[in-house]
Short mmCIF file of C-alpha atoms and ligand atoms in Angstrom, two decimals:
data_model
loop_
_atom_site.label_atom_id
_atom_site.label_comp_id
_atom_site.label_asym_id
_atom_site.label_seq_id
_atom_site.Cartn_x
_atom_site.Cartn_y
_atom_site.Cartn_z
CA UNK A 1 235.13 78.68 60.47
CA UNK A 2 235.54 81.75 58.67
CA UNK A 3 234.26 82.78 55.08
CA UNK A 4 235.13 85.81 53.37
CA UNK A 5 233.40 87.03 50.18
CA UNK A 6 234.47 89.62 48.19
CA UNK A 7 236.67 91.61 51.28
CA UNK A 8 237.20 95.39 50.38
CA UNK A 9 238.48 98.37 52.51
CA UNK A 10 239.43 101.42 51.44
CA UNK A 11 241.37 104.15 53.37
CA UNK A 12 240.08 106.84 51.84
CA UNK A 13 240.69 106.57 47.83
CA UNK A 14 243.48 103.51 48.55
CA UNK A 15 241.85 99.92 48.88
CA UNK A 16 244.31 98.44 51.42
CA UNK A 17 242.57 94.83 50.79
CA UNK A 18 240.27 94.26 47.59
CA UNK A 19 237.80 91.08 46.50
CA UNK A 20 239.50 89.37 49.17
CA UNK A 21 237.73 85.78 49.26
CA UNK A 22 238.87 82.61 51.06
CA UNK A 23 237.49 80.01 53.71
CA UNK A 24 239.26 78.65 56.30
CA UNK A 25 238.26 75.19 57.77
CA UNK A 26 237.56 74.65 61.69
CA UNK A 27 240.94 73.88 63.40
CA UNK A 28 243.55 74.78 60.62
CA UNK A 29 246.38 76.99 61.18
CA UNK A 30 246.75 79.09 58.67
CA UNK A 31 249.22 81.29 57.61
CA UNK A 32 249.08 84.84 55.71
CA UNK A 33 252.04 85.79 53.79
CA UNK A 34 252.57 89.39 52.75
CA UNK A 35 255.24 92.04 52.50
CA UNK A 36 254.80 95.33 54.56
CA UNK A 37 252.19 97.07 53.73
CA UNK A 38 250.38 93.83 51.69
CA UNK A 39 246.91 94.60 53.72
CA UNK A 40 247.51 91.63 56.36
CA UNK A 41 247.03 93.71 59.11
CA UNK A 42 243.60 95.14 58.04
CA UNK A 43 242.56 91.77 56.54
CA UNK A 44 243.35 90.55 60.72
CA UNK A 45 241.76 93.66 62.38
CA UNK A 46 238.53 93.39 60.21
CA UNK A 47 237.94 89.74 61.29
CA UNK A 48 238.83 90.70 64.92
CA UNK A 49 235.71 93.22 64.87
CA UNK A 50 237.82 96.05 65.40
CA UNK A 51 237.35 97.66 61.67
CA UNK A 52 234.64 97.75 59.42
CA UNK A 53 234.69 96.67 55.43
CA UNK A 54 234.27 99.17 53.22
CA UNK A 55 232.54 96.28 51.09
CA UNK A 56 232.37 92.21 50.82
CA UNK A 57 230.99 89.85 53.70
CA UNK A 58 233.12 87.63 56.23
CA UNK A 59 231.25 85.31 58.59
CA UNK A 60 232.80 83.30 61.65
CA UNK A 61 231.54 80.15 62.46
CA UNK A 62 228.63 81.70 60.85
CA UNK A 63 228.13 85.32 62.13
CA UNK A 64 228.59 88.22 60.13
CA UNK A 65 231.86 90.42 61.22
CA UNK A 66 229.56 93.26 61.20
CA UNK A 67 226.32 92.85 62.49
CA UNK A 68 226.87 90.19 65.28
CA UNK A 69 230.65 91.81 66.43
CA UNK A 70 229.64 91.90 69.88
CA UNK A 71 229.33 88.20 70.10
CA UNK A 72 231.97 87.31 67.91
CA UNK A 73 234.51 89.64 69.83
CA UNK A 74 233.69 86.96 72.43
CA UNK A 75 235.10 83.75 70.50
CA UNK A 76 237.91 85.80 69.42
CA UNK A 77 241.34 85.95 70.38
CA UNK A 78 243.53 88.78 68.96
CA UNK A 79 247.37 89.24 69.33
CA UNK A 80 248.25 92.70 67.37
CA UNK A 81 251.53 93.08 65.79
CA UNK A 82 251.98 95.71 69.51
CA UNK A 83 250.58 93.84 72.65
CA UNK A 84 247.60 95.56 74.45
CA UNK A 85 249.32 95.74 77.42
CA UNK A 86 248.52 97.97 80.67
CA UNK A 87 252.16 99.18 81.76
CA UNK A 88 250.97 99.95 85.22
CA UNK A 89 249.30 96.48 86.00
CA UNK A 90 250.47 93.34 87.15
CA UNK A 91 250.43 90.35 84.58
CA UNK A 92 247.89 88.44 86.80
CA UNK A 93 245.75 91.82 87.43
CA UNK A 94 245.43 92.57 83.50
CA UNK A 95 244.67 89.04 82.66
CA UNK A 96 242.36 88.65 85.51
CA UNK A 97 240.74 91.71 83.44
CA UNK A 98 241.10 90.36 79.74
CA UNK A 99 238.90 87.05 81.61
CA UNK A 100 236.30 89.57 82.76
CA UNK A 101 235.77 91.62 79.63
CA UNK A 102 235.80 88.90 77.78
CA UNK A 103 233.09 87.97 80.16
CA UNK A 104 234.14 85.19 82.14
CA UNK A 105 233.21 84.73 85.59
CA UNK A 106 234.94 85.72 88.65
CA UNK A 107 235.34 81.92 89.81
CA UNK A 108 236.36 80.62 85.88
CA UNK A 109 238.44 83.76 85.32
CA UNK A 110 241.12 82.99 88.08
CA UNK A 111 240.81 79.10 87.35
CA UNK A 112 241.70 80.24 83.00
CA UNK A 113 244.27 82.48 83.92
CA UNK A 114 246.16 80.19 86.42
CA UNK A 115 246.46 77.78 83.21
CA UNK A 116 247.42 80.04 81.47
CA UNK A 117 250.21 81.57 83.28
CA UNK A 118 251.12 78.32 83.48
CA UNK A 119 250.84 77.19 80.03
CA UNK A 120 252.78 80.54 79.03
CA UNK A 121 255.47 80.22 81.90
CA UNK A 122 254.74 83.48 83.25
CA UNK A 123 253.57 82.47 86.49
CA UNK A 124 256.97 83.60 88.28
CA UNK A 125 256.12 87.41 87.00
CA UNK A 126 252.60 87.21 87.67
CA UNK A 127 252.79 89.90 90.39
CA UNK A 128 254.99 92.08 88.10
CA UNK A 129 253.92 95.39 86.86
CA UNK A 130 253.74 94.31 83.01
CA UNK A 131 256.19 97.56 82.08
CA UNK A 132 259.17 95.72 83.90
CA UNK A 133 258.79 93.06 81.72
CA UNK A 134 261.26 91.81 78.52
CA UNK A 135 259.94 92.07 75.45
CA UNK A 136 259.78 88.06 75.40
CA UNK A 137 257.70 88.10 78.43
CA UNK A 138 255.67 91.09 77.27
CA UNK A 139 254.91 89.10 73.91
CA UNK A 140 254.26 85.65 76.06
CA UNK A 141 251.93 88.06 78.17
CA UNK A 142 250.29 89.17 74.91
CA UNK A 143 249.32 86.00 73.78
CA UNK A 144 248.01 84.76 77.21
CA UNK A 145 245.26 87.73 76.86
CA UNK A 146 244.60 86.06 73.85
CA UNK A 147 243.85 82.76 74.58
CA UNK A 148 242.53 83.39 77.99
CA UNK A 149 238.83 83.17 77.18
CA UNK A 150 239.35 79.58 75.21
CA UNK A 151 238.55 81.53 71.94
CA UNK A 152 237.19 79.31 69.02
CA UNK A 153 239.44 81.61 66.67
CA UNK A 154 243.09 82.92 67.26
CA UNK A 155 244.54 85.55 65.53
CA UNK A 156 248.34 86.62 66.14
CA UNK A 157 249.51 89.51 64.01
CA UNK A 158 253.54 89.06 63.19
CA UNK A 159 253.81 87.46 66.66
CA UNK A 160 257.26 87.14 66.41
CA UNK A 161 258.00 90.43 65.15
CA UNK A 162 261.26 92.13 67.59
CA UNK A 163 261.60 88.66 68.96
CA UNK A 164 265.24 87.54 69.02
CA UNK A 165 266.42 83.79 68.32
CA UNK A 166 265.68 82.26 71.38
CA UNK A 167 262.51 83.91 71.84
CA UNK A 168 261.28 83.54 68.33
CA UNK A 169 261.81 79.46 68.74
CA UNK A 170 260.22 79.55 71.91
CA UNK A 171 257.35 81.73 70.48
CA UNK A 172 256.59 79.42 67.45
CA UNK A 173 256.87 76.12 70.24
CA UNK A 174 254.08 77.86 72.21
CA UNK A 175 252.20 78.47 69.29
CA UNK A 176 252.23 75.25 68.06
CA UNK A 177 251.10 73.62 70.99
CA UNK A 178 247.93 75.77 70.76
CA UNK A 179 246.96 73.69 67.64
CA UNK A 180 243.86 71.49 67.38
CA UNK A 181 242.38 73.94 70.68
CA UNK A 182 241.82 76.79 68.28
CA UNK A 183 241.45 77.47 64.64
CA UNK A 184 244.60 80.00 64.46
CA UNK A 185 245.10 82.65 61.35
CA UNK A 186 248.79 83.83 61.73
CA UNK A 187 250.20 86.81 59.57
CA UNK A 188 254.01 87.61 59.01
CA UNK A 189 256.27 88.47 56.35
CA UNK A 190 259.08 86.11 57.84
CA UNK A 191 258.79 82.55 55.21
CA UNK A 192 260.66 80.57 57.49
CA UNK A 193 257.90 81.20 60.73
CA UNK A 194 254.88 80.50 58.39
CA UNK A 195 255.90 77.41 56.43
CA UNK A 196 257.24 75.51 59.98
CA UNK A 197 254.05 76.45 61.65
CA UNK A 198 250.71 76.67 59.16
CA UNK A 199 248.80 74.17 57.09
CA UNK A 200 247.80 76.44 54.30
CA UNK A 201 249.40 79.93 53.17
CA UNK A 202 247.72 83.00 51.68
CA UNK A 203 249.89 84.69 49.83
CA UNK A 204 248.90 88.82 49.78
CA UNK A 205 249.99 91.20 47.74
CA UNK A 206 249.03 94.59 47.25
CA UNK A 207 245.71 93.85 49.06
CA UNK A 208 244.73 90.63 47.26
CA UNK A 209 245.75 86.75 47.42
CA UNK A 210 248.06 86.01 44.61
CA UNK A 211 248.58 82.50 45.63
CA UNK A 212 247.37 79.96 48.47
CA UNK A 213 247.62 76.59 48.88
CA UNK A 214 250.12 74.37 51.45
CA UNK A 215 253.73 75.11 50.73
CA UNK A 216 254.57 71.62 48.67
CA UNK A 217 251.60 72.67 46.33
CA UNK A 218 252.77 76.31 46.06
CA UNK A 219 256.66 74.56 45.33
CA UNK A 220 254.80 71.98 43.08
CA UNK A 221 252.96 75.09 41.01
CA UNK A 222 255.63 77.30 41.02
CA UNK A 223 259.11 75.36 40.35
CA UNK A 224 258.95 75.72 36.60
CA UNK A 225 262.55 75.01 36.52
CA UNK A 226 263.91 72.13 37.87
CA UNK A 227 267.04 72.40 39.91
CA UNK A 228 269.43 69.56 40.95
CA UNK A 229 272.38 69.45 43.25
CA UNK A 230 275.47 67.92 41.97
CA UNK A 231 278.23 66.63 44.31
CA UNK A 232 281.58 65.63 42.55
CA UNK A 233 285.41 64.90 43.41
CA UNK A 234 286.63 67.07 39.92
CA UNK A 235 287.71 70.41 40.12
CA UNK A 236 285.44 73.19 39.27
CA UNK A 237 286.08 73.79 35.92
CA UNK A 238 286.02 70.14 35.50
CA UNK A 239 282.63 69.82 36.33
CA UNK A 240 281.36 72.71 34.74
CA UNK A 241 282.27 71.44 31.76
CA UNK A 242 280.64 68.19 32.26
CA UNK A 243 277.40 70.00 32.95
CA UNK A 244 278.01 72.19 29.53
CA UNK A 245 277.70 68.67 27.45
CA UNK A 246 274.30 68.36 28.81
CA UNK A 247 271.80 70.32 26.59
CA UNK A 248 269.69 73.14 28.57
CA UNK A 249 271.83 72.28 31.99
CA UNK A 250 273.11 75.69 33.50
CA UNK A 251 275.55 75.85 36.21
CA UNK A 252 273.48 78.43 38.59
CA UNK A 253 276.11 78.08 41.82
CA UNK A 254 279.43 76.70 42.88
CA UNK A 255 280.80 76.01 46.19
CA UNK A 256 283.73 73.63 47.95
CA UNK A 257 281.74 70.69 49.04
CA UNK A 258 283.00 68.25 51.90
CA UNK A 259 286.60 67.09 51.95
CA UNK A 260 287.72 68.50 48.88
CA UNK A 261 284.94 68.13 46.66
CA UNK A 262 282.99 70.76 44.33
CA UNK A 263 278.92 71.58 45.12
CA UNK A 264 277.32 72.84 41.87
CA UNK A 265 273.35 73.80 41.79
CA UNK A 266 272.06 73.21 37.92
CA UNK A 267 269.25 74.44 36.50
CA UNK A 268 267.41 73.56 33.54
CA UNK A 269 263.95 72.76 32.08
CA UNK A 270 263.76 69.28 32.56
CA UNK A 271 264.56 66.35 34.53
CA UNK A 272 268.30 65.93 33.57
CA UNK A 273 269.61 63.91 36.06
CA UNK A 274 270.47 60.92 33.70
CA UNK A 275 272.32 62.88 31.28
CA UNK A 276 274.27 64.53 34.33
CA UNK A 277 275.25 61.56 36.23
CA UNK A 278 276.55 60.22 32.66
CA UNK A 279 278.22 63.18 31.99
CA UNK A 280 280.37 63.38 34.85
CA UNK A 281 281.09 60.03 35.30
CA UNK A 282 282.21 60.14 31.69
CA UNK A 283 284.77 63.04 32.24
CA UNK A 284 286.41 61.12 34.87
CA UNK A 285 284.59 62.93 37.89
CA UNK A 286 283.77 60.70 40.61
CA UNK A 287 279.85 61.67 41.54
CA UNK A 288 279.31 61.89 45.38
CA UNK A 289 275.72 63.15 45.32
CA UNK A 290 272.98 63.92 42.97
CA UNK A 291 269.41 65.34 44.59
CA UNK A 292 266.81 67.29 43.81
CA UNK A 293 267.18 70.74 45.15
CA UNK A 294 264.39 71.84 47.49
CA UNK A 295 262.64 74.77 45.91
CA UNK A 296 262.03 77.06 48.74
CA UNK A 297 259.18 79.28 49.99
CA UNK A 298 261.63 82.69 50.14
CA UNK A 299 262.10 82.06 46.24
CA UNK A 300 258.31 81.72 45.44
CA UNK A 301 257.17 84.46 47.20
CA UNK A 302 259.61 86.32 45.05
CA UNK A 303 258.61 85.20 42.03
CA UNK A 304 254.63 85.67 42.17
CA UNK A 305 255.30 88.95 43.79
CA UNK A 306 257.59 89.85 40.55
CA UNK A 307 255.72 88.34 38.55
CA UNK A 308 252.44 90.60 39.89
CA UNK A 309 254.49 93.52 39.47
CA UNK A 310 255.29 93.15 35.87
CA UNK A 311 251.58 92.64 34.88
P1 ATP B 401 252.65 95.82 57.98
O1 ATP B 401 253.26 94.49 58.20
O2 ATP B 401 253.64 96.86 57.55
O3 ATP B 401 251.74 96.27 59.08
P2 ATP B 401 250.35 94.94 56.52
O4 ATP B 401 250.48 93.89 55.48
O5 ATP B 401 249.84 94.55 57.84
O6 ATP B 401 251.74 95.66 56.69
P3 ATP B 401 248.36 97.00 56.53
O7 ATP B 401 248.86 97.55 57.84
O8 ATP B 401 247.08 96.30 56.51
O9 ATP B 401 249.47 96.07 55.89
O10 ATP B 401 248.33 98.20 55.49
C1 ATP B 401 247.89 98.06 54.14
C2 ATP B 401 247.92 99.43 53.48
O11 ATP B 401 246.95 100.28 54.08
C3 ATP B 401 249.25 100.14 53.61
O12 ATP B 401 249.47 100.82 52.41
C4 ATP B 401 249.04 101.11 54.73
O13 ATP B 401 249.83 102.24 54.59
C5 ATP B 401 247.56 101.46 54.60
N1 ATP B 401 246.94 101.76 55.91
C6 ATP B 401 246.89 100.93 56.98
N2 ATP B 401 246.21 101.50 57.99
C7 ATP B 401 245.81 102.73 57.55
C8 ATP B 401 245.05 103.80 58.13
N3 ATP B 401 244.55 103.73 59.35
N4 ATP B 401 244.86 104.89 57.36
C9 ATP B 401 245.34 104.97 56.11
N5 ATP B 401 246.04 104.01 55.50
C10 ATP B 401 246.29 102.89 56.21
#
């Protein structure tokens, strides 16, 4: 669905994105992962036709970015980080619009955007002036204009961003449901939203991918250390003791576990669950629970991103 070779734009003398070069498969949802500022937003607005490369190629569905934009803009949906929204019009008037521009006709354009007031449950405001609006609705609003043309391609730039708890789950249920009608590219900087809702994650830093793959291979590639959780009834000093007789095995965190026992996270360089589960048994400690701890995607991200940094 979309190939990118070699994606470059500089604002003046700073590249925002460089070499950028990735292909994303028809009907994935895909996720880009960057801090503020990592070049997700340009990376978005280039394959929405709205900004020219300074170099490289992208193609969608076979069409170059650049020399066919005026059809592609046409099999593109695009949800920026701030809604396009018309304060003055009603939420059926501007999508009634979107339909048009996007150039549906009259008789399809009020059939789409029934469904998808519907689909977005904003059919009780749909004679609303859009500025009276929550920001929820606003944002639901925002991503009916982007689907209301069926688009072939989705893109939603931090859709949840300003969202509050509710909102946010409702947001990512909504966005989910779109899968397998679209192929969807989603950028945020919030872990949590992209490895519950995408397939495959880019990670960008400083304008380039450091790392992509789905988020078990990025755990799998990037958990050098393994990292255990330990559940014992033995006080704390007890069992930190026990873990000391195991060579390598350091106690990273402590907490009270359930009904008076101790919670320890260990770390070391290889599997030592064995040794452990001998170790405390040994000093007297009776072992409640001994798992793998789950590496997560907050603690990668940190790591490559260090670890870019320091090179
Ligand atoms: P954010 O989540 O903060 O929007 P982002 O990952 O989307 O971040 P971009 O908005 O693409 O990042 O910005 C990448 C870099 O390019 C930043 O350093 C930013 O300051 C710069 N930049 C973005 N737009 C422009 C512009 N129009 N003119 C000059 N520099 C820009």
């Amino acid at each position: 669905m979309i190939v990118a070779d070699r994606l470059t734009k500089f604002y003046g003398e700073r590249p925002a994105i460089q070499d950028l070069s990735f292909t994303i498969e028809k009907g994935q949802v895909v996720g880009l992962l960057g801090l503020n500022g990592a070049g997700k937003s340009t990376a978005l607005r280039i394959l929405s036709c709205l900004l020219l490369p300074t170099s490289g190629r992208v193609t969608i569905d076979g069409d170059d970015v650049v020399t066919r934009a005026h059809e592609i803009r046409r099999r593109v949906g695009y949800l920026p980080e701030v809604p396009p929204l018309y304060p003055e019009m009603t939420v059926q008037g501007y999508l009634t619009f979107v339909a048009r521009l996007k150039g549906l006709s009259a008789k399809s354009a009020a059939e789409r955007v029934a469904e998808v007031l519907g689909a977005m449950s904003i059919a009780d405001v749909a004679a609303d002036p859009i500025g009276t609006l929550s920001l929820g609705y606003r944002q639901r609003v925002g991503l009916a204009q982007a689907i209301v043309h069926r688009p072939a391609l989705l893109i939603l730039d931090e859709p949840i961003l300003g969202l509050d708890p509710v909102q946010i789950v409702d947001m990512r249920q909504r966005i989910r449901a779109l899968r397998g009608e679209h192929t969807i590219l989603i950028s945020s900087h919030i872990l949590s939203e992209i490895s519950q809702t995408c397939d495959r994650i880019f990670v960008l830093h400083q304008g380039k991918i450091v790392a992509q793959g789905t988020e078990d291979e990025l755990s799998a590639r990037f958990a050098s250390q393994a990292r255990v959780v330990v559940e014992a009834r033995m006080s704390e000093a007890e069992l930190t003791k026990a873990v000391g007789t195991v060579a390598g095995a350091t106690v990273r965190s402590t907490k009270a576990g359930a009904e008076g026992t101790v919670e320890v996270v260990v770390e070391s360089e290889r599997d030592v669950r064995e040794e452990l589960s001998r170790a405390i048994v040994g000093a007297g400690g009776g072992l409640m629970c001994l798992r793998p701890a789950e590496v997560e995607l907050e603690s990668i991200f940190v790591k490559l991103t260090r670890a870019r940094e320091a090179a």
